[in-house]
Tab-separated table of C-alpha atoms and ligand atoms in Angstrom:
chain	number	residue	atom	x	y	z
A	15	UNK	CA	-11.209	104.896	-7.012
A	16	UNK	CA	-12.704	101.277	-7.427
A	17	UNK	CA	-16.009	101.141	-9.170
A	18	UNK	CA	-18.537	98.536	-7.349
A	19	UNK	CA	-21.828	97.188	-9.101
A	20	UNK	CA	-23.376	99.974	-8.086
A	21	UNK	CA	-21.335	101.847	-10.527
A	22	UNK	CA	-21.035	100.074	-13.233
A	23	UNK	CA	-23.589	100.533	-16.039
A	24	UNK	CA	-26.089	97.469	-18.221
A	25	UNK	CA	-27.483	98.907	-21.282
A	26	UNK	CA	-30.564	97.279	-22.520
A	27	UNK	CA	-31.519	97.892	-25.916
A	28	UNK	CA	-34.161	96.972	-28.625
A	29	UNK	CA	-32.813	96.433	-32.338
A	30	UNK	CA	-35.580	99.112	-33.782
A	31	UNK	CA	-37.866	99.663	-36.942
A	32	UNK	CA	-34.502	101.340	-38.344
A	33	UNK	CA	-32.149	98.679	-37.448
A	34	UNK	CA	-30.221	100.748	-34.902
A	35	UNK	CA	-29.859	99.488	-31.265
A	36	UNK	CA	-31.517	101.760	-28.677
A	37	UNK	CA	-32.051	101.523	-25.258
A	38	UNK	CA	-31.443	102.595	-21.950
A	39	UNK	CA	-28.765	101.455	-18.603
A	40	UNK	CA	-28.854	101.139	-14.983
A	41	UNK	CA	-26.843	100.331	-12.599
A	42	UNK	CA	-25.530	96.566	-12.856
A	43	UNK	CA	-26.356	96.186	-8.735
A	44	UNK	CA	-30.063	96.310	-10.339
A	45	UNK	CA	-29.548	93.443	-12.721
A	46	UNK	CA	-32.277	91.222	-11.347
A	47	UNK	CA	-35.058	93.624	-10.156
A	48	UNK	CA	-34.707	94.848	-14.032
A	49	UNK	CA	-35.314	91.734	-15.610
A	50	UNK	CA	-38.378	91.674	-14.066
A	51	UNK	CA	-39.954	95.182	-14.123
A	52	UNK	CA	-37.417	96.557	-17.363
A	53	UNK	CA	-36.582	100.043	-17.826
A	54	UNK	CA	-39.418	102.629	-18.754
A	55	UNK	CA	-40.359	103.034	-22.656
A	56	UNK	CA	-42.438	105.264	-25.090
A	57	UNK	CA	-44.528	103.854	-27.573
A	58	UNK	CA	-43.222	107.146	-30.194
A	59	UNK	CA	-39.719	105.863	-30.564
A	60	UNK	CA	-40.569	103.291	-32.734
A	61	UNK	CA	-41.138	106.436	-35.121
A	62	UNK	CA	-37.389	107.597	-34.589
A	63	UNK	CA	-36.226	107.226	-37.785
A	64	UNK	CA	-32.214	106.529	-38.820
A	65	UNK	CA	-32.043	110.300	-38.881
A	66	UNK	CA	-33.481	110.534	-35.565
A	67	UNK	CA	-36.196	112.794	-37.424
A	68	UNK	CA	-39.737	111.380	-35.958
A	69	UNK	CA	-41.955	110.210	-38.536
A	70	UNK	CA	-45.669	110.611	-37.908
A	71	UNK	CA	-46.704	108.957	-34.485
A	72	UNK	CA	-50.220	107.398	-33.401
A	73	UNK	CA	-48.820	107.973	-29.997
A	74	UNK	CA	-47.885	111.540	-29.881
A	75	UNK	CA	-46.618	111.579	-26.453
A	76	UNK	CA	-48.909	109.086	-24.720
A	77	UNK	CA	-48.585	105.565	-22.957
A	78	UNK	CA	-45.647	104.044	-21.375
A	79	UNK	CA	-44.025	100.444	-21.904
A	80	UNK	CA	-41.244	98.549	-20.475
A	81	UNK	CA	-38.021	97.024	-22.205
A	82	UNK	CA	-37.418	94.247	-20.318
A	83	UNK	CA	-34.124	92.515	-20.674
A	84	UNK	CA	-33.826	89.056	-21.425
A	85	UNK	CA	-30.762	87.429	-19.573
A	86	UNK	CA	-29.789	84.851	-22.546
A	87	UNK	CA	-28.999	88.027	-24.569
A	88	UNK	CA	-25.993	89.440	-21.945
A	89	UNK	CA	-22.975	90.121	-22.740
A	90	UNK	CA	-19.663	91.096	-21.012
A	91	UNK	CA	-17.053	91.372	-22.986
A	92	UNK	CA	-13.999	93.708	-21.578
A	93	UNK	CA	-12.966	95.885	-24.471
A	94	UNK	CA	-9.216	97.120	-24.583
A	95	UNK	CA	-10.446	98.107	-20.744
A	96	UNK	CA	-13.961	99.744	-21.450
A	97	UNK	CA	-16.296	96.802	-20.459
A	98	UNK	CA	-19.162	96.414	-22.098
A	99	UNK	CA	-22.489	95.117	-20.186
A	100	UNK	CA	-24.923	94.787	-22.516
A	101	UNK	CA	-28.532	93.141	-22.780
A	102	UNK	CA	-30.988	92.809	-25.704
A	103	UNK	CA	-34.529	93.352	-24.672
A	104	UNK	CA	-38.334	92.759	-25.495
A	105	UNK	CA	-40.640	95.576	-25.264
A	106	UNK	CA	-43.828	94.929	-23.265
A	107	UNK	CA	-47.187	96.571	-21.962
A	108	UNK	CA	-46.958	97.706	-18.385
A	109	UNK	CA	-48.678	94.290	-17.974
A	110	UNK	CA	-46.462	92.403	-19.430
A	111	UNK	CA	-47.513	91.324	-22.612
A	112	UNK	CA	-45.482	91.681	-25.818
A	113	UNK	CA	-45.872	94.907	-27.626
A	114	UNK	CA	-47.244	95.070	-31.200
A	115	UNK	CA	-44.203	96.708	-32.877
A	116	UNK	CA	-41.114	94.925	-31.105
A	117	UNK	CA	-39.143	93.435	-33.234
A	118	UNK	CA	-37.482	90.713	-31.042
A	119	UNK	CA	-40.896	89.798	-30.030
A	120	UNK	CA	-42.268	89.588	-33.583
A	121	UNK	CA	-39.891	87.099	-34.165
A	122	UNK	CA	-40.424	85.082	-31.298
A	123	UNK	CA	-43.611	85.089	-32.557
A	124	UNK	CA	-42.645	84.543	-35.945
A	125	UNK	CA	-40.492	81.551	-35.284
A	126	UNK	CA	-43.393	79.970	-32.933
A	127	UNK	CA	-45.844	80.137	-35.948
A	128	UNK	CA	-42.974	77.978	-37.882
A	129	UNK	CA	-42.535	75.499	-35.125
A	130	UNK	CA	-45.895	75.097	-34.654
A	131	UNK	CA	-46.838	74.672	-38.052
A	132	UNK	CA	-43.396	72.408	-39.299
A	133	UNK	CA	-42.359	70.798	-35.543
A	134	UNK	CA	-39.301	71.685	-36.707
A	135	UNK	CA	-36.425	74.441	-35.638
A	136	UNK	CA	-34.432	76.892	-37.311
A	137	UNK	CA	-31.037	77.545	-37.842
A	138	UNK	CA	-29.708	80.383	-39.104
A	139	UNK	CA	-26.346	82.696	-39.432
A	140	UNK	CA	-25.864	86.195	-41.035
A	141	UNK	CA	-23.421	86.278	-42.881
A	142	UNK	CA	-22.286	90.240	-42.657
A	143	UNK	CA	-20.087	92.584	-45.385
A	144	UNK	CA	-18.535	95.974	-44.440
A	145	UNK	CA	-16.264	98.669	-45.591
A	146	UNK	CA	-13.960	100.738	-43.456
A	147	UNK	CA	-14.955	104.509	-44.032
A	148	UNK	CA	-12.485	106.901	-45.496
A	149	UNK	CA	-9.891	105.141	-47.365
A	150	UNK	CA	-8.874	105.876	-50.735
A	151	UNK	CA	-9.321	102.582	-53.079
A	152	UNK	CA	-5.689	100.579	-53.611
A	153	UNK	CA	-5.783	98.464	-56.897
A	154	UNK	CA	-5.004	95.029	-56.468
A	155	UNK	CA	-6.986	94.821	-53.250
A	156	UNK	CA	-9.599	92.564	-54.083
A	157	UNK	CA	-9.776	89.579	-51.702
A	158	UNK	CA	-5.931	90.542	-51.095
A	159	UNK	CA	-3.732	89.775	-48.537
A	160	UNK	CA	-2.616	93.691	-47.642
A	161	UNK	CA	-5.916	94.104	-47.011
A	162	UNK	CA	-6.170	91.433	-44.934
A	163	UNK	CA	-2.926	92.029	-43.226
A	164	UNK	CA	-4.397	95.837	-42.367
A	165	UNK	CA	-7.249	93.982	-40.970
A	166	UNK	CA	-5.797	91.509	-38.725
A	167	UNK	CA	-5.184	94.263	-35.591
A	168	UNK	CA	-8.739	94.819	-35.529
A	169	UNK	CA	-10.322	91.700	-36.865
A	170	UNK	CA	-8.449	89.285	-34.222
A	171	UNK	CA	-9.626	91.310	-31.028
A	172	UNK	CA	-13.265	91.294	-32.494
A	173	UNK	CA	-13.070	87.178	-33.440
A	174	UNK	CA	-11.654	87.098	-29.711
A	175	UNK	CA	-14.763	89.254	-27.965
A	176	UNK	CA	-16.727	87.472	-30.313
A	177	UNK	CA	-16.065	84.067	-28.778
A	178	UNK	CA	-16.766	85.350	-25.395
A	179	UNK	CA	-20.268	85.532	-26.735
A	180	UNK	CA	-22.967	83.115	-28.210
A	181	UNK	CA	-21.617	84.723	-31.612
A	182	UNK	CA	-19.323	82.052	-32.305
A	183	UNK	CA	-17.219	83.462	-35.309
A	184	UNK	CA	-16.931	81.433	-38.218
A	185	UNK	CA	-14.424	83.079	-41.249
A	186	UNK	CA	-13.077	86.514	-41.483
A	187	UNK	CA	-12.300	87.985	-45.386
A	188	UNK	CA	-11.137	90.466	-46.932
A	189	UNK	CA	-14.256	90.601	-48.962
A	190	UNK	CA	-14.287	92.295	-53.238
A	191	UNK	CA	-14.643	96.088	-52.624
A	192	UNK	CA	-12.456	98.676	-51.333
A	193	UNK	CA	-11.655	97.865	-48.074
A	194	UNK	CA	-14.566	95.470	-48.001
A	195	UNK	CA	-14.692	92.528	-45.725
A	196	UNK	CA	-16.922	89.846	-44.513
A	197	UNK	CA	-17.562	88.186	-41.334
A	198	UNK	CA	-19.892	85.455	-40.915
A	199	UNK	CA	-20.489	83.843	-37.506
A	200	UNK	CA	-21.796	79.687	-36.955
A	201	UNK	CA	-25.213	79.092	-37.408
A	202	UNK	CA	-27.234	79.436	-34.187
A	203	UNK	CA	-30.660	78.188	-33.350
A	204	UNK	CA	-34.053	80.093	-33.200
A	205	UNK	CA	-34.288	83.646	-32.064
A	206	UNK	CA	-30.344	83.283	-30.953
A	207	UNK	CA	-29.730	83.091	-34.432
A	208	UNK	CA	-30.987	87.117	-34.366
A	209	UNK	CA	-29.838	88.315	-31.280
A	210	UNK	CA	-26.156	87.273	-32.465
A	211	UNK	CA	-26.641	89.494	-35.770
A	212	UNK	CA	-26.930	92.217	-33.914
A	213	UNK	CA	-24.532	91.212	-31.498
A	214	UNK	CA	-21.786	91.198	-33.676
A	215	UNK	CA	-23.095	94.799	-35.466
A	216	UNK	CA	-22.098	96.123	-31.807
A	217	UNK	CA	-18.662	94.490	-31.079
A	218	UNK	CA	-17.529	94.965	-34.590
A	219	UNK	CA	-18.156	99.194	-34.544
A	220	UNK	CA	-17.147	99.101	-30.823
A	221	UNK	CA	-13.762	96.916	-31.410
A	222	UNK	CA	-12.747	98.335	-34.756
A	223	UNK	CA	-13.596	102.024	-33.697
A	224	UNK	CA	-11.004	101.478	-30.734
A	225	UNK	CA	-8.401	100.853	-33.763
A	226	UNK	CA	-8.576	104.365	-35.379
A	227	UNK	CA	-11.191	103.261	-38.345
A	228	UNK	CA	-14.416	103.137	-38.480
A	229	UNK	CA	-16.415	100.444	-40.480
A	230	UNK	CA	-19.614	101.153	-42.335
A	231	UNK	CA	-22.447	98.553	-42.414
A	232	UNK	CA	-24.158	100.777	-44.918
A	233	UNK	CA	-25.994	99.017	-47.896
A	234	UNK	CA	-23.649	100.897	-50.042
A	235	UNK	CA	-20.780	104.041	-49.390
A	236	UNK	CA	-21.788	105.217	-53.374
A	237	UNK	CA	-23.439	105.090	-56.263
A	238	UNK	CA	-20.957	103.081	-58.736
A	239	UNK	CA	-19.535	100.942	-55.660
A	240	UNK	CA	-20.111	97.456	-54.401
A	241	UNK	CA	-22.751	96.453	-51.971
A	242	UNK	CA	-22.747	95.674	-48.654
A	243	UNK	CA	-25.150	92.616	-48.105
A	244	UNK	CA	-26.163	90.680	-45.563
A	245	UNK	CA	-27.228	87.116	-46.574
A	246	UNK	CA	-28.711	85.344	-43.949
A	247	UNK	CA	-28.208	81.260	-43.879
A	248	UNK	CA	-31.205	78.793	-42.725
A	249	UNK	CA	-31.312	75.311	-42.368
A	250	UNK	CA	-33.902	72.914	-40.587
A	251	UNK	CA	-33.273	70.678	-37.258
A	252	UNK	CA	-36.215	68.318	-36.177
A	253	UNK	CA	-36.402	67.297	-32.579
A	254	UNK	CA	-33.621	65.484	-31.693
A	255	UNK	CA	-31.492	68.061	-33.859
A	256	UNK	CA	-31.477	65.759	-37.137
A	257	UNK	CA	-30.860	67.455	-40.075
A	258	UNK	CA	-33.924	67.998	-42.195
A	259	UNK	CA	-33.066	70.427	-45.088
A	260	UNK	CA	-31.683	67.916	-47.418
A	261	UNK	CA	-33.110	65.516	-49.756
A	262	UNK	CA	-30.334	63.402	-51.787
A	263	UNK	CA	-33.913	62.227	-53.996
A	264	UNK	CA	-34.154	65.677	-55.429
A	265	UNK	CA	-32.151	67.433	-58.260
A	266	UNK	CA	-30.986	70.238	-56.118
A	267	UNK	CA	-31.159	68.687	-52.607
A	268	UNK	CA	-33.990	70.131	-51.521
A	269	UNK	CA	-36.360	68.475	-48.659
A	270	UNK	CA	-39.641	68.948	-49.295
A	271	UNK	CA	-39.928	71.741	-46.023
A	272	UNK	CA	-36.778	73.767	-47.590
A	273	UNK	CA	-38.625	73.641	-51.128
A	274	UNK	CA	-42.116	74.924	-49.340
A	275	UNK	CA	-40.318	77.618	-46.836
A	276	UNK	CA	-38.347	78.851	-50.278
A	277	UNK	CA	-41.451	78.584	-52.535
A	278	UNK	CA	-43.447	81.434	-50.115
A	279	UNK	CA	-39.821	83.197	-49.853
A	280	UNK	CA	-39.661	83.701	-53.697
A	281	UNK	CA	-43.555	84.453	-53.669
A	282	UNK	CA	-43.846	86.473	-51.075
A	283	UNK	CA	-40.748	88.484	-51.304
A	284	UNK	CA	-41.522	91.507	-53.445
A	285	UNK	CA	-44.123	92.411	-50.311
A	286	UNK	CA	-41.386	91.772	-47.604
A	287	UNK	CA	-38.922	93.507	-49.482
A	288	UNK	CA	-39.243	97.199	-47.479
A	289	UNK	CA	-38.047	95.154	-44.316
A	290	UNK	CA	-34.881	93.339	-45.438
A	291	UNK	CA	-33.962	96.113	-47.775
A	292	UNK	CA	-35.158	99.197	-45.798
A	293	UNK	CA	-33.087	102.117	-47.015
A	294	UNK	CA	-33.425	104.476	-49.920
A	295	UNK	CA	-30.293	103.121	-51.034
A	296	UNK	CA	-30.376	99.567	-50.459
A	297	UNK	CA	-32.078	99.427	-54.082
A	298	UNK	CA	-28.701	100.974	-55.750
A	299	UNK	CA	-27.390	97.540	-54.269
A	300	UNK	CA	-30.365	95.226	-55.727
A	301	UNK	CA	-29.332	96.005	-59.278
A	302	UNK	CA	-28.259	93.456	-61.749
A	303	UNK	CA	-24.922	92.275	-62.030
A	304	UNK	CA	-23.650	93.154	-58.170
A	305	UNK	CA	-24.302	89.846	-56.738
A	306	UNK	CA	-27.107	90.796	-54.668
A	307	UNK	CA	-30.817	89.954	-55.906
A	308	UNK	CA	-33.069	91.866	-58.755
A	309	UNK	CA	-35.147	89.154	-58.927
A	310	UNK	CA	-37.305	86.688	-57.364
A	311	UNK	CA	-35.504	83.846	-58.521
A	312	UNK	CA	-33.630	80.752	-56.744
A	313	UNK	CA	-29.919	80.235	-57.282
A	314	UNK	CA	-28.038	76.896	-57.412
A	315	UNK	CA	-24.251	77.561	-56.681
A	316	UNK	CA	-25.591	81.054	-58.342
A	317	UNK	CA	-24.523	84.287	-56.834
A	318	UNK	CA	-26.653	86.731	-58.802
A	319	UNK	CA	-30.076	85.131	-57.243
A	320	UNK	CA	-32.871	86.045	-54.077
A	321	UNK	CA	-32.112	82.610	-52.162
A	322	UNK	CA	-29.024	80.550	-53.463
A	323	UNK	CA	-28.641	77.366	-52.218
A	324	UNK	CA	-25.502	76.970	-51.238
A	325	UNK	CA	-22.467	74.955	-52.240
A	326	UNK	CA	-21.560	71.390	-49.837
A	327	UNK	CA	-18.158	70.272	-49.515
A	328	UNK	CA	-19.055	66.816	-47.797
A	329	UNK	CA	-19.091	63.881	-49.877
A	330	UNK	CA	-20.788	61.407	-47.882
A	331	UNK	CA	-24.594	62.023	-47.729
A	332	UNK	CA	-24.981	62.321	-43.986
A	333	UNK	CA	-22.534	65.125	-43.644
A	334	UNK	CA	-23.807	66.732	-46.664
A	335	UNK	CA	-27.261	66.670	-44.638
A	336	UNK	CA	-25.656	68.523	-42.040
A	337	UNK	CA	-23.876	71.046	-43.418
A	338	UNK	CA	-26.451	71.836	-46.139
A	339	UNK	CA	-28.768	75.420	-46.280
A	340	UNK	CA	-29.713	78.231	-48.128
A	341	UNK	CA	-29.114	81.711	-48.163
A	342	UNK	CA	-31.550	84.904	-48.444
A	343	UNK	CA	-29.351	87.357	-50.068
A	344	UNK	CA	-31.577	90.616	-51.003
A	345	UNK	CA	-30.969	91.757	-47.237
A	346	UNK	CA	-28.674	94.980	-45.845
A	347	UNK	CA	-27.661	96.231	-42.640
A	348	UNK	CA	-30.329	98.616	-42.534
A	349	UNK	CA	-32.460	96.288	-41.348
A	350	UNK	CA	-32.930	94.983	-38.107
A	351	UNK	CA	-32.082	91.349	-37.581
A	352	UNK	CA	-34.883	91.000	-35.726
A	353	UNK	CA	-37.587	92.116	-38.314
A	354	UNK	CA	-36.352	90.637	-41.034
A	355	UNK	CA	-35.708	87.301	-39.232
A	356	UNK	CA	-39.780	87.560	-38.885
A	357	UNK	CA	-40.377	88.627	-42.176
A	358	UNK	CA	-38.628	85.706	-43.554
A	359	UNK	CA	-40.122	83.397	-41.594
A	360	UNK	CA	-43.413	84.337	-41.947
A	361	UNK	CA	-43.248	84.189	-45.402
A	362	UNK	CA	-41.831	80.687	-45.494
A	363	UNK	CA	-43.916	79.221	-42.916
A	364	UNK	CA	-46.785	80.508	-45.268
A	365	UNK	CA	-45.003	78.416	-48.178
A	366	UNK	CA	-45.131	75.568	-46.032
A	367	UNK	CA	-48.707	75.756	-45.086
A	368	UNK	CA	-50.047	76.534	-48.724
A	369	UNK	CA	-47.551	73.848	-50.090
A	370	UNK	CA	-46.175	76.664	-52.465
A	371	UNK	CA	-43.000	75.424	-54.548
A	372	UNK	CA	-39.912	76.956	-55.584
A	373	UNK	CA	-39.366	78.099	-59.721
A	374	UNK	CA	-36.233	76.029	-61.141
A	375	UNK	CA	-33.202	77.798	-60.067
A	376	UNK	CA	-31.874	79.858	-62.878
A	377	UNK	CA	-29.036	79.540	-64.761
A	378	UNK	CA	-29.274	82.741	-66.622
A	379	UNK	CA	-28.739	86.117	-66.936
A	380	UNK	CA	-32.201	87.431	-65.874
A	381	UNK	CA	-31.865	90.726	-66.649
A	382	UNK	CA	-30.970	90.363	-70.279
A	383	UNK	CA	-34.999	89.086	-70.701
A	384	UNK	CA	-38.236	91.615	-71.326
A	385	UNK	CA	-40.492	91.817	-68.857
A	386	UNK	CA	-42.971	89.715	-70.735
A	387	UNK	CA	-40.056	86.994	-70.899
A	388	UNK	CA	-39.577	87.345	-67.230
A	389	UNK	CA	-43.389	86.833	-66.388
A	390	UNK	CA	-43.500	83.843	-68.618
A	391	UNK	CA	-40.773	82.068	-66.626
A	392	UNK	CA	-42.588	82.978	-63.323
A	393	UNK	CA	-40.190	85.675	-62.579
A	394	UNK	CA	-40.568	89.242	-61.405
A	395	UNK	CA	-38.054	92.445	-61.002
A	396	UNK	CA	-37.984	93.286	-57.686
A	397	UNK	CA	-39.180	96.514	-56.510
A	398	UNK	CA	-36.586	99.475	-57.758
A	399	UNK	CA	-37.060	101.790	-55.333
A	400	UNK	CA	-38.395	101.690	-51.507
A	401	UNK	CA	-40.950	104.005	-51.797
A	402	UNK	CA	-42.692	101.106	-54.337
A	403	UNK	CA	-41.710	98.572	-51.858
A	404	UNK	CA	-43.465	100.179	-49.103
A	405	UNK	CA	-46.422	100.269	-51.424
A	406	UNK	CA	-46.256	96.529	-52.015
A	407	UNK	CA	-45.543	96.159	-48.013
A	408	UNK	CA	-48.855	98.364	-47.650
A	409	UNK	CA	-51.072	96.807	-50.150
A	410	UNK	CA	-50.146	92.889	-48.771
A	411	UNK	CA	-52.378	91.107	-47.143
A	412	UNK	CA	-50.786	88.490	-46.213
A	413	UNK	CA	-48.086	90.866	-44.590
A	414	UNK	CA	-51.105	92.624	-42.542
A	415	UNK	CA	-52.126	89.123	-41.674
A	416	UNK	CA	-48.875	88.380	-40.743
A	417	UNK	CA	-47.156	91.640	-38.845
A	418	UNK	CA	-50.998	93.170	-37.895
A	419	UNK	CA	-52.640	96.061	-39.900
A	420	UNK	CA	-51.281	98.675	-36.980
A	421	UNK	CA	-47.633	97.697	-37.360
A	422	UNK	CA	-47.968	97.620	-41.092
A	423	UNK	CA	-49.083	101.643	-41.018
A	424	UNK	CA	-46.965	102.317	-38.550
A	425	UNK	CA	-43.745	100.749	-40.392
A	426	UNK	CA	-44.924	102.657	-43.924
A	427	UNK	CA	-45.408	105.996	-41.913
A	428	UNK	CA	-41.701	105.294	-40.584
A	429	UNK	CA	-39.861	104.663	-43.844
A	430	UNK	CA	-42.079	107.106	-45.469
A	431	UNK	CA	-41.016	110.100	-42.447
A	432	UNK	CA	-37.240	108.778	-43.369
A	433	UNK	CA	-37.485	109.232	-47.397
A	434	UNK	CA	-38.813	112.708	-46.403
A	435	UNK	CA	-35.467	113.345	-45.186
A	436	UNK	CA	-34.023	112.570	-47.905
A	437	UNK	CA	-35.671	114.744	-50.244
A	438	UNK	CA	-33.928	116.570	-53.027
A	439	UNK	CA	-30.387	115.005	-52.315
A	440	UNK	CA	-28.164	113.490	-55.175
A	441	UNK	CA	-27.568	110.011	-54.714
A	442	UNK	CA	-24.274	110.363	-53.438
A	443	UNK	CA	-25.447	112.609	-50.772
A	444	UNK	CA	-27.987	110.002	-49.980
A	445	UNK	CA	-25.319	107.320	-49.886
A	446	UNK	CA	-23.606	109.805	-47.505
A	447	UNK	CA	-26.637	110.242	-44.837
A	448	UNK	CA	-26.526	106.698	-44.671
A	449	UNK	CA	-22.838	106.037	-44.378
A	450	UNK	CA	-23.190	108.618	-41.506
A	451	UNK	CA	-25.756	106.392	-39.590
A	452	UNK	CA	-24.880	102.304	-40.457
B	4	LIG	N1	-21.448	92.253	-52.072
B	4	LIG	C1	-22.497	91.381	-52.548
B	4	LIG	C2	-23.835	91.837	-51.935
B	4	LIG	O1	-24.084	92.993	-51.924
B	4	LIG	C3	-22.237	89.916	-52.253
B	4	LIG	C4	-20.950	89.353	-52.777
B	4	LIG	C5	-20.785	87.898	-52.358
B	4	LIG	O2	-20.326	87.654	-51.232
B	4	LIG	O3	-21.207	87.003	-53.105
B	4	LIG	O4	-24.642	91.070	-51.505
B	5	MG	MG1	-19.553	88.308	-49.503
C-alpha cells in the first residue's frame, strides 16, 4: 500500500535540559497548520532527567505550552529506506512567547544579546568525538587505518545524509581511543551553528545504528579511558561577512572582540561549567593530562587548555583572517547544543561589555603547580565534581542575570534529581548509566 502525506510522520523535537532530543510527530499533511499553532507541551518535562526519573517540578502537572517547529531546522533525509522528517522546535506560551527554560530560545536570545552588544555575528562548529559501544580494544588502533577502514561503511552514508542537510561535513577520523572517532562539520552561522550539533547527534546514532553498531556520545565509556569531548569552534563575521577574529598586531592573533569574548569565557567558566559539562561523569574527563580542560586557562596550539586557539595553515594574512578561531574544549555530549551555545555566549558577550582580558596562554603543565601557585598566575582548577559545579552555577550571579533566577533553580533541581540516581554506584557503573543513555 502507498503511504500519502497523510501518513507519513514529522517529529518535532526540543534538544532538552539533559541534552536528549524530545518531542512529538504528526502527520506531514499538517506541516503548515503546525508551524503555526505547534504540537501541545508540559512545562514538567523539562524535569525529565537522562534517566527519565523526574526531578522535582514547580509545575507538578499544571500549564500547557506549545513546541512550535521552526521550518529552517527540517530535515529529510531518506535513510537506507526509513525516511526521516524531522524538525527542531522552540517552546512557547500558548500565546506565543518564548518559554523561560527552552533551550533553542535561550540561545536565540543569547546570540541577540551578542549582536546587539558587538554588531557582529557568530560562527561556530562542534567539533564531535565518539566511541562505538562494545568492542574489545585492538592495539595499534590509534588514529589507524583498520579502524578507519571498519568505519568507512557507516561513516560514508552519514557524510552523505549529512550533506543533504545544513550540516555540511567537514573531516571524518579515526580519533585516539578504542574505537574512537571524530567528526567535525563546517562552521555555520548563528543559532544554525546549534541546530546542526544536534543534527548530526541524530543522523550519526540513526545511520550507524542501521550498520549493526552502536556509537556512544557519552563523556566517557570508563573510568581509566579516553574522553569523549566536544569542542566547539567560534569565530567573528561583521556585516558584510568580513572576518573579524584576527589581529596580525597581536602576539597570538587575537582581535580585540576574540580577546574580550575569551577573557569572560576563562572568567566566567567555573560558573557555566554544570551546562557544558553536565554529567556526573563528564568530570572523570576534565582531569589533567586527557586533553580536555582542568583549568581555566587559554591554549596557544595547546591541547591540554579551556579555549585553545587554534592552529592556521594560511600564510598570507587575509586567509589567515578567515580561517582563524578558537575552540571551547571543556564541553561533552551531555549537554545540549543549545544551552551551552547560550552559556558560552553569554559569558563572552559579558567579557566584551566589561572589557575583561584573556591570562597569557600557558605553556605549562598546570597541574604540576600548588594551588597557591595556580592563584598567583590567575588560574583556577575547575570544579571536580558536578555537584560543586551546580553550586557555583547556583551561587552566580551573573548566570541568574543571565539564564533568569527560575531557570537557574530549575536547572540545579534537574541535575541534582539526576545525581540522585546515581547514588551509591561505582564509577564504572556510573560510566555505564550513561553509556546506556548518550
Ligand atoms: N578526547 C579529548 C577530549 O576529551 C580530545 C582529544 C583531541 O582531539 O585533542 O576532549
Ligand atoms: Mg579529537
Amino acid at each position: 500500500m502507498k503511504t500519502g502525506d497523510e501518513d507519513t510522520l514529522v517529529f518535532v523535537g526540543t534538544s532538552d535540559l539533559a541534552g536528549i532530543v524530545r518531542g512529538k510527530s504528526f502527520p506531514k499533511s499538517e506541516w503548515k497548520k503546525r508551524c503555526t499553532n505547534g504540537v501541545g507541551w508540559t512545562p514538567t518535562n523539562v524535569q525529565i532527567t537522562c534517566f527519565d526519573s523526574i526531578s522535582e517540578s514547580p509545575f507538578g502537572a499544571l500549564g500547557d505550552l506549545a513546541l512550535i517547529p521552526d521550518p529552517q531546522t527540517r530535515i529529510q533525509v531518506d535513510i537506507a529506506n526509513r525516511p526521516l522528517d524531522f524538525s527542531l522546535g522552540n517552546i512557547c506560551s500558548l500565546e506565543g512567547k518564548p518559554w523561560t527554560f527552552c533551550t533553542r530560545s535561550l540561545a536565540q536570545r543569547a546570540l541577540e544579546e551578542f549582536h546587539h552588544t558587538t554588531q557582529a555575528h557568530v560562527l561556530a562548529a562542534f567539533e564531535h568525538e565518539f566511541q562505538i559501544k562494545g568492542l574489545s580494544p585492538r592495539p595499534g588502533d590509534a588514529f589507524g587505518l583498520k579502524g578507519f577502514r571498519d568505519a568507512q561503511s557507516w561513516a560514508e552514508p552519514l557524510l552523505a545524509a549529512l550533506r543533504e542537510t545544513d550540516c555540511a561535513p567537514d573531516t571524518f577520523m579515526k580519533e585516539y581511543g578504542p574505537a574512537q572517532y571524530e567528526l567535525t562539520n563546517k562552521p555555520s552561522s548563528g543559532i544554525t551553528a546549534a541546530d546542526n550539533a544536534v543534527i548530526l547527534r541524530v543522523l550519526a546514532d540513526d545511520i550507524i545504528r542501521g550498520f549493526g553498531v552502536t556509537p556512544s556520545f557519552s563523556p566517557i565509556l570508563n573510568p581509566e579511558g579516553v574522553g569523549n569531548g566536544v569542542h566547539i569552534h567560534f569565530s567573528f563575521l561583521d556585516a558584510e561577512g568580513a572576518p573579524l577574529t584576527y589581529d596580525a598586531e597581536n602576539p597570538y592573533g587575537m582581535s580585540t572582540l576574540t580577546r574580550h569574548f575569551i577573557g569572560g569565557l576563562l572568567k566566567y567558566l567555573d560558573q557555566i561549567l554544570a551546562i557544558l559539562a553536565p554529567s556526573e561523569i563528564s568530570y572523570l574527563r576534565l582531569t589533567p593530562h586527557r586533553w580536555s580542560a582542568a583549568f581555566n586557562n587559554l591554549g596557544y596550539r595547546d591541547r591540554e587548555a579551556s579555549v585553545r586557539i587554534c592552529p592556521v595553515s594560511a600564510r598570507d594574512e587575509k586567509t589567515r583572517a578567515g580561517q582563524y578561531n578558537f575552540e571551547i574544549r571543556a564541553v561533552d555530549a551531555a549537554c545540549s547544543p543549545h544551552l551551552a551555545f547560550a552559556a558560552l555566549l553569554f559569558a563572552g558577550t559579558q567579557g566584551i561589555k566589561d572589557k575583561i582580558e584573556p591570562p597569557e596562554p600557558t605553556q605549562q603543565d598546570l597541574s604540576l603547580k600548588s594551588s597557591q601557585e595556580l592563584a598567583d598566575m590567575g588560574f583556577k582548577r575547575l570544579p571536580q565534581s558536578l555537584s560543586e559545579a551546580l553550586d557555583l552555577f547556583s551561587a552566580s550571579d551573573v548566570a541568574r542575570n543571565w539564564f533568569t533566577d527560575e531557570f537557574v533553580d530549575v536547572y540545579v533541581a534537574h541535575k541534582r534529581g539526576e545525581l540522585a540516581q546515581l547514588e551509591g554506584l561505582e564509577w564504572s557503573e556510573k560510566c555505564d548509566r550513561y553509556k546506556g543513555v548518550y
